[in-house]
Short mmCIF file of C-alpha atoms in Angstrom, two decimals:
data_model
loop_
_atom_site.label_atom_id
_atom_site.label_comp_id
_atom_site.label_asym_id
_atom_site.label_seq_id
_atom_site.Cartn_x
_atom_site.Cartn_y
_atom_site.Cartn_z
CA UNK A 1 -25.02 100.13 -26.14
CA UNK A 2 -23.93 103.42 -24.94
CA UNK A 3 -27.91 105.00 -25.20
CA UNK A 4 -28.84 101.54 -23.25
CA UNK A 5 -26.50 101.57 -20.62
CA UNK A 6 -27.16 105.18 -19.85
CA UNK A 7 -30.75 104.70 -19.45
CA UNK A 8 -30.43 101.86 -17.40
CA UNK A 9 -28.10 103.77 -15.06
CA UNK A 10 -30.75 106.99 -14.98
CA UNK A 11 -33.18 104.43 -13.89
CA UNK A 12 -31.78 102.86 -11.11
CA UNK A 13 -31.20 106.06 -10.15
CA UNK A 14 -34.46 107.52 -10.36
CA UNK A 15 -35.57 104.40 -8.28
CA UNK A 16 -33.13 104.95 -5.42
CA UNK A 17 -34.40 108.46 -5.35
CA UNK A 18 -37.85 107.06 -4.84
CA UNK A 19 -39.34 109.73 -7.48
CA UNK A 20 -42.62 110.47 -6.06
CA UNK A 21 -44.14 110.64 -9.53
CA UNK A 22 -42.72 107.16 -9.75
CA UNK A 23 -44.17 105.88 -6.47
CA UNK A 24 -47.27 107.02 -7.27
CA UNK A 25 -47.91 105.17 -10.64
CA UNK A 26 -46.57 101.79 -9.47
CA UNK A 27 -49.18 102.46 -6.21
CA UNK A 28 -51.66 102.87 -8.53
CA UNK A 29 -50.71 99.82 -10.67
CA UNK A 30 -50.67 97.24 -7.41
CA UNK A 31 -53.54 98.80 -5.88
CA UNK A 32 -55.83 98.19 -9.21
CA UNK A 33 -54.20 95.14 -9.66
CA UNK A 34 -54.19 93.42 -6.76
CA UNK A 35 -57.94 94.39 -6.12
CA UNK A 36 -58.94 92.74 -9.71
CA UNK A 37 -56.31 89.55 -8.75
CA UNK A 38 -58.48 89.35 -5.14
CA UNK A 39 -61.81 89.64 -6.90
CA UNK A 40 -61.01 86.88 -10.04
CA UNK A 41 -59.77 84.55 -7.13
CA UNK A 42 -62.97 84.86 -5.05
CA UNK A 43 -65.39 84.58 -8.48
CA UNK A 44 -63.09 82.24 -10.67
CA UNK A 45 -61.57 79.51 -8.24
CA UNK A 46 -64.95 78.12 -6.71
CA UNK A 47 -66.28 78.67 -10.45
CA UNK A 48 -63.12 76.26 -11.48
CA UNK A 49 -63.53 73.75 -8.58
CA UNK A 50 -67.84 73.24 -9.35
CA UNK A 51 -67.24 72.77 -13.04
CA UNK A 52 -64.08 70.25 -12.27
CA UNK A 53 -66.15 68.11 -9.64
CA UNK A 54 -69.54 68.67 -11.53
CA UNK A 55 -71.16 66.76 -14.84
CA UNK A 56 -73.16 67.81 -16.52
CA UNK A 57 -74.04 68.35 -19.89
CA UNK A 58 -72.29 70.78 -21.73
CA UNK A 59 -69.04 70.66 -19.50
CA UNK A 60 -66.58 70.20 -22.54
CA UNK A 61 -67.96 73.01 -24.80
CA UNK A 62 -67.79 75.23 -21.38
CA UNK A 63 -64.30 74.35 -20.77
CA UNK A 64 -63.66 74.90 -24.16
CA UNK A 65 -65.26 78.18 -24.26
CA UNK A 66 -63.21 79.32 -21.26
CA UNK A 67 -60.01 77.61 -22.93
CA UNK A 68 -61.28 80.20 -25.87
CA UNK A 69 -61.58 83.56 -23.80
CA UNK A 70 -57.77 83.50 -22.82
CA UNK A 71 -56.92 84.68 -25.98
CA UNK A 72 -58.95 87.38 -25.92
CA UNK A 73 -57.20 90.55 -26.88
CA UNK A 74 -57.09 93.61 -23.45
CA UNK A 75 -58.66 95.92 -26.30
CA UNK A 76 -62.16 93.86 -27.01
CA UNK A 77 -62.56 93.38 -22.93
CA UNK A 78 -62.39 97.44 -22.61
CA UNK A 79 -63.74 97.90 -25.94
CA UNK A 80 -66.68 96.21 -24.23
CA UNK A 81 -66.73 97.42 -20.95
CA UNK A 82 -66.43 100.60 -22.49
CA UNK A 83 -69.89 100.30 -24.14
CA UNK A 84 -71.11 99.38 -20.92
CA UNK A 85 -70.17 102.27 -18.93
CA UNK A 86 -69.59 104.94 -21.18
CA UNK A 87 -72.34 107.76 -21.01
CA UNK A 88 -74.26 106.18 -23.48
CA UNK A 89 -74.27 103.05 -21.70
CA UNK A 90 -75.91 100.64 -19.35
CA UNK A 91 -74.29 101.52 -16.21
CA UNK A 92 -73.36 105.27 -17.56
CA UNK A 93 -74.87 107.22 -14.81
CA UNK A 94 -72.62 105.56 -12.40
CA UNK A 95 -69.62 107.40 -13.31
CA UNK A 96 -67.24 104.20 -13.52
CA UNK A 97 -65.41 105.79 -17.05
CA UNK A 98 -61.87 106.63 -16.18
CA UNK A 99 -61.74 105.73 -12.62
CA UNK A 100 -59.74 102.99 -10.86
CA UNK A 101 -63.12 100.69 -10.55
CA UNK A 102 -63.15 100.62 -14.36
CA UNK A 103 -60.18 99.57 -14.55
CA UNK A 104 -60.90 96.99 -12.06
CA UNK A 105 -63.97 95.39 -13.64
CA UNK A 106 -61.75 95.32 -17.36
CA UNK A 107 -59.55 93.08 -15.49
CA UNK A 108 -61.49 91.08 -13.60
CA UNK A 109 -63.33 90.09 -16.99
CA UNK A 110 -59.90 89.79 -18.32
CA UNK A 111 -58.17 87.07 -15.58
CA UNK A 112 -61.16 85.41 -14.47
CA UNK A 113 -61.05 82.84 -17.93
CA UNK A 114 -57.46 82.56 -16.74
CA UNK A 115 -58.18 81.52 -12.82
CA UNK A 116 -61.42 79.74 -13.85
CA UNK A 117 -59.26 77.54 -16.67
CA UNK A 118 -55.83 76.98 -14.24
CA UNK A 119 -58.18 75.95 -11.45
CA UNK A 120 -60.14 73.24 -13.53
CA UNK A 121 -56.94 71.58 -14.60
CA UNK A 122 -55.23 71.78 -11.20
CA UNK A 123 -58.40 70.08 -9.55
CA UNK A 124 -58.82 67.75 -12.28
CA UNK A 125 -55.25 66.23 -12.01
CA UNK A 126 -56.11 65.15 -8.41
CA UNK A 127 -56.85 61.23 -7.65
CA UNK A 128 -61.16 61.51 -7.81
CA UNK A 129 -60.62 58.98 -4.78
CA UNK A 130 -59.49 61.70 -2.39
CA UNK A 131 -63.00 62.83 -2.96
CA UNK A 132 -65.01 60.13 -2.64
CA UNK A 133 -63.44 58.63 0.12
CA UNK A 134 -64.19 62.07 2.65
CA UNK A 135 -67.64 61.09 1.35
CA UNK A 136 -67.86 57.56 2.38
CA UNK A 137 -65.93 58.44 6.13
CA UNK A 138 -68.98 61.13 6.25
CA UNK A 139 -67.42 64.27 5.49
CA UNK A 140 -69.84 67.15 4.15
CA UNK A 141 -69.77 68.27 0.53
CA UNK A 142 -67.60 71.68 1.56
CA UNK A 143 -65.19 69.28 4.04
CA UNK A 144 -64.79 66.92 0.85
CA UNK A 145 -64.14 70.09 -1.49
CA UNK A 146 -61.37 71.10 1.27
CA UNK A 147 -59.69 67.89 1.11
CA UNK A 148 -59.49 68.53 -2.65
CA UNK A 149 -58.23 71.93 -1.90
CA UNK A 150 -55.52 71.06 0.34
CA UNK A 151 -54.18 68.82 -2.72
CA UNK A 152 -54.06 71.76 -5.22
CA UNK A 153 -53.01 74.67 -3.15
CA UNK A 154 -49.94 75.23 -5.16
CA UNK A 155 -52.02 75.00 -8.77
CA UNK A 156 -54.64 76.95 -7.14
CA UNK A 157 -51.77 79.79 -5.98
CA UNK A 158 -50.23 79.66 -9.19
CA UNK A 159 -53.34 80.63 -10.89
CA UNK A 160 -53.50 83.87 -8.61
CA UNK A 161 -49.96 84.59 -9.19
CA UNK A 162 -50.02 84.16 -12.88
CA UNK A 163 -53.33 86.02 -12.52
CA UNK A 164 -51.85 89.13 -11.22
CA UNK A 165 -48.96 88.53 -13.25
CA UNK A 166 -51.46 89.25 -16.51
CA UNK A 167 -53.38 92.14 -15.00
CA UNK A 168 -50.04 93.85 -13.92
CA UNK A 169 -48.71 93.48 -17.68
CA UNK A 170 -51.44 94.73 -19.54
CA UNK A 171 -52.14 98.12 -21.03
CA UNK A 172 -55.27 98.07 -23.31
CA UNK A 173 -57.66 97.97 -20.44
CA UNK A 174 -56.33 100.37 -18.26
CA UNK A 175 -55.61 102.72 -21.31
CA UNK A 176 -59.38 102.36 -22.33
CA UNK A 177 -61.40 102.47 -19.10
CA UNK A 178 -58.60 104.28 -16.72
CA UNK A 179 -57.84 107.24 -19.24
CA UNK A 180 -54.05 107.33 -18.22
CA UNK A 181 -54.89 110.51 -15.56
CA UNK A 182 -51.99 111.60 -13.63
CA UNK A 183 -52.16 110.95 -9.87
CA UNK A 184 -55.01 108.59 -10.44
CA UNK A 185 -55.23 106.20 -13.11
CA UNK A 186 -52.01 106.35 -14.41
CA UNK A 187 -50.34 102.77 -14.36
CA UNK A 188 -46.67 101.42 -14.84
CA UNK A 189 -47.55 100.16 -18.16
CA UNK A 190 -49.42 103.08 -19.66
CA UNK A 191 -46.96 105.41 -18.49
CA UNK A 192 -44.32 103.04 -19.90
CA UNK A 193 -46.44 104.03 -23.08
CA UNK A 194 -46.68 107.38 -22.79
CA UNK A 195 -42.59 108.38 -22.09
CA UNK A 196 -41.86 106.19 -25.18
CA UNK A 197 -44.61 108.38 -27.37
CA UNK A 198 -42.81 111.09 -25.73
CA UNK A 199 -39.64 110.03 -26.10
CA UNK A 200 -38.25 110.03 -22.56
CA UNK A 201 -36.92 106.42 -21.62
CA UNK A 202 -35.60 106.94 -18.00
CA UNK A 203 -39.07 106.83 -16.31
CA UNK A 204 -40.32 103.82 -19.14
CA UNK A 205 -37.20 101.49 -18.54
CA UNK A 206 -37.44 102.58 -14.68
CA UNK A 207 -41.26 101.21 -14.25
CA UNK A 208 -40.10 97.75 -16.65
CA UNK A 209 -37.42 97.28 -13.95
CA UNK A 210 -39.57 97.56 -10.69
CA UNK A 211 -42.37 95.57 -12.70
CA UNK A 212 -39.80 92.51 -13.33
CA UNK A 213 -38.65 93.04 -10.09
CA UNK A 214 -42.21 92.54 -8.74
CA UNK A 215 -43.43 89.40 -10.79
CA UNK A 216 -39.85 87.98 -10.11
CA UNK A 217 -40.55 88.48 -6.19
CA UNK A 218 -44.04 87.18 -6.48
CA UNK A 219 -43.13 83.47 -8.34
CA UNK A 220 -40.12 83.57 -6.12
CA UNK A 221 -41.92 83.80 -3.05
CA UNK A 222 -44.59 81.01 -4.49
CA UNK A 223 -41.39 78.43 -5.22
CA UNK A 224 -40.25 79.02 -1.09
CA UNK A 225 -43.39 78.58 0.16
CA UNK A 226 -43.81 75.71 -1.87
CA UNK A 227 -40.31 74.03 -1.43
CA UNK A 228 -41.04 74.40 2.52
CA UNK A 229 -44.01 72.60 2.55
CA UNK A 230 -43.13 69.88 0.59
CA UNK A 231 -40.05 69.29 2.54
#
């Protein structure tokens, strides 16, 4: 308890201090994070609202197959982005190994199941007469789809917040494709990885404690917005 307590008092205070060594990973680890959370949403929530309002053949087994890719492990997505971009690879003379954008397209590969999946069962929940009848008073296709939207905002935002949620957890990716380099691709959870290799808990249990402080904040902020609306 003693060994636990101390640590936990070493990193608060290394967080009041506002380490710059610190401030710099956890930048790094929103930036990266927030970029691949922006890019899934873009890609993976009109993907989830055409396959929800769509039939066609095929529709179950692609559902299913997205169901499937959530529990895909962060090690085979930059296992196989690595083979993409490595030197040897595809898109090797475009430099992308070890950089931020790497790390970006790992997790984008990595969420976009996840937003693509949420956003199917949010839209698929809703009445299909909302739908129909913005048809029948003459609304367009896209004014029709907005009507829809308006009715799953909040499963729509809690894809995107569970999203980010994943990306800003996860280590194997950014590990693989980022290279864990100082000042640049260094996130809260690789560091995290490399002080307990090392041995050194202050700066590990300090980054655990501003990343629960930041997913807390984030589904936090999602309930008020959502209690205000409704009421």
């Amino acid at each position: 308890m003693s060994l636990l307590a101390d640590g936990l008092f070493s990193a608060l205070l290394l967080i009041k201090s506002l380490d710059p060594e610190l401030l710099s990973i956890v930048g790094v680890s929103l930036k990266v994070s927030l970029a691949s959370t922006v890019l899934a949403g873009l890609l993976g929530v009109p993907a989830g609202f055409l396959i929800a309002l769509s039939e066609f053949p095929g529709k179950r087994m692609t559902v299913t197959v997205f169901n499937t890719l959530l529990a895909v492990p962060t090690v085979v997505i930059g296992l196989l982005v690595y083979t993409f971009i490595s030197r040897r690879g595809l898109f090797g003379p475009w430099d992308l190994l070890y950089t931020q954008k790497a790390i970006v397209v790992g997790q984008v590969l990595l969420i976009l199941p996840l937003v693509i999946t949420l956003t199917i069962a949010a839209v698929s929940r809703v009445d299909h007469r909302y739908r129909q009848t913005a048809l029948t008073l003459g609304a367009s296709v896209l004014q029709a789809a907005a009507v829809v939207l308006r009715e799953v905002r909040f499963g729509v935002g809690a894809a995107v917040i569970a999203a980010f949620g994943r990306v800003i957890a996860e280590v194997g990716v950014s590990m693989m494709l980022g290279g864990n380099i100082k000042g640049f691709t260094r996130t809260m959870t690789t560091a995290m990885a490399l002080e307990y290799d090392k041995g050194e808990f202050v700066l590990a249990v300090a980054l655990g404690l501003v990343l629960l402080t930041i997913s807390f904040t984030l589904n936090v902020f999602l309930n008020l917005v959502q209690g205000r609306i409704r009421t």
